[in-house]
Short mmCIF file of C-alpha atoms in Angstrom, two decimals:
data_model
loop_
_atom_site.label_atom_id
_atom_site.label_comp_id
_atom_site.label_asym_id
_atom_site.label_seq_id
_atom_site.Cartn_x
_atom_site.Cartn_y
_atom_site.Cartn_z
CA VAL A 1 0.27 6.37 1.24
CA ALA A 2 3.54 4.90 -0.06
CA PRO A 3 5.97 7.83 0.22
CA ALA A 4 8.85 5.96 -1.47
CA ALA A 5 6.74 4.86 -4.48
CA ARG A 6 7.88 5.88 -7.95
CA ALA A 7 6.06 5.34 -11.24
CA ASP A 8 9.27 4.45 -13.07
CA ASP A 9 11.20 2.11 -10.73
CA GLY A 10 9.61 -1.18 -11.84
CA ALA A 11 8.50 -2.02 -8.30
CA LEU A 12 5.24 -2.23 -6.39
CA ASP A 13 5.06 -0.50 -3.02
CA CYS A 14 2.81 -2.03 -0.39
CA ILE A 15 1.97 -0.43 2.97
CA VAL A 16 0.39 -2.72 5.56
CA ILE A 17 -1.40 -0.90 8.36
CA PRO A 18 -2.42 -2.90 11.42
CA ARG A 19 -5.96 -2.88 12.70
CA LEU A 20 -6.49 0.29 14.72
CA SER A 21 -9.37 1.54 16.80
CA ARG A 22 -11.14 4.65 15.53
CA LEU A 23 -9.42 6.72 18.22
CA GLU A 24 -5.98 5.35 17.27
CA LEU A 25 -6.73 5.95 13.59
CA LEU A 26 -7.69 9.58 14.27
CA GLN A 27 -4.54 10.07 16.34
CA LYS A 28 -2.32 8.63 13.58
CA LEU A 29 -4.05 10.36 10.65
CA PRO A 30 -1.69 13.37 10.64
CA THR A 31 1.27 11.01 10.12
CA LEU A 32 -0.37 9.77 6.90
CA TYR A 33 -0.48 13.27 5.42
CA ALA A 34 3.09 13.96 6.55
CA GLY A 35 4.33 10.70 5.04
CA THR A 36 5.72 9.56 8.40
CA HIS A 37 3.12 6.83 8.97
CA VAL A 38 5.70 4.26 7.83
CA ASP A 39 7.51 4.99 11.13
CA VAL A 40 4.43 4.12 13.23
CA PRO A 41 4.96 0.86 15.14
CA GLY A 42 3.21 -2.02 13.40
CA VAL A 43 3.16 -0.37 9.94
CA ILE A 44 5.06 -2.41 7.37
CA ALA A 45 6.43 -1.03 4.08
CA LEU A 46 7.25 -3.60 1.39
CA GLN A 47 8.52 -3.30 -2.15
CA GLY A 48 8.91 -5.87 -4.92
CA ARG A 49 8.10 -6.87 -8.48
CA THR A 50 5.55 -9.41 -7.25
CA ILE A 51 3.57 -9.08 -4.04
CA GLU A 52 1.37 -11.81 -2.60
CA ILE A 53 -0.73 -11.14 0.48
CA GLU A 54 -2.87 -13.70 2.29
CA PRO A 55 -5.02 -13.04 5.35
CA LEU A 56 -4.27 -14.86 8.58
CA ALA A 57 -7.98 -15.25 9.24
CA GLY A 58 -11.29 -13.83 8.11
CA ALA A 59 -12.09 -11.30 5.43
CA VAL A 60 -9.53 -8.53 4.99
CA PRO A 61 -10.24 -5.70 2.51
CA PHE A 62 -7.51 -4.12 0.40
CA GLU A 63 -7.15 -0.85 -1.48
CA VAL A 64 -5.07 0.24 -4.45
CA ASP A 65 -4.38 3.97 -4.70
CA GLY A 66 -7.15 4.61 -2.18
CA GLU A 67 -9.76 2.60 -4.13
CA ALA A 68 -11.34 -0.42 -2.43
CA LEU A 69 -10.83 -3.32 -4.86
CA GLY A 70 -11.78 -6.43 -2.91
CA GLN A 71 -10.60 -8.78 -0.24
CA LEU A 72 -7.43 -10.76 0.29
CA PRO A 73 -5.78 -12.92 -0.95
CA LEU A 74 -4.03 -10.73 -3.50
CA ARG A 75 -1.27 -11.35 -6.02
CA ALA A 76 0.05 -8.30 -7.89
CA GLU A 77 2.87 -8.29 -10.42
CA VAL A 78 4.72 -5.56 -12.32
CA VAL A 79 4.25 -5.74 -16.08
CA PRO A 80 7.00 -3.57 -17.63
CA ASP A 81 5.77 -0.88 -20.05
CA ALA A 82 2.10 -1.92 -19.64
CA LEU A 83 1.01 1.67 -18.94
CA ASN A 84 1.95 4.98 -20.44
CA ILE A 85 2.00 7.51 -17.64
CA VAL A 86 1.92 11.11 -18.78
CA GLY A 87 4.79 13.04 -17.22
CA ALA A 88 6.66 9.96 -16.01
CA PRO A 89 10.35 9.85 -17.02
CA ARG A 90 11.32 7.17 -19.54
#
């Protein structure tokens, strides 16, 4: 979902996708698999060592690597060398 993400760059990549109707979602789905969804109007790609996201209103779910983890607000921070990733360059 984050085509520019790298396991070894010390940054978090966050992709914010606006609310879409089911029809719009189905129409845009091929761009997700092609990695071009970041060019879709309204999609925001962010990168940083710390990311804080707060909802404007109501309950907003969030996912990490495709896994539903909860609802906003969210604060995520890079912890250098916290994980050993097999195959990742050092």
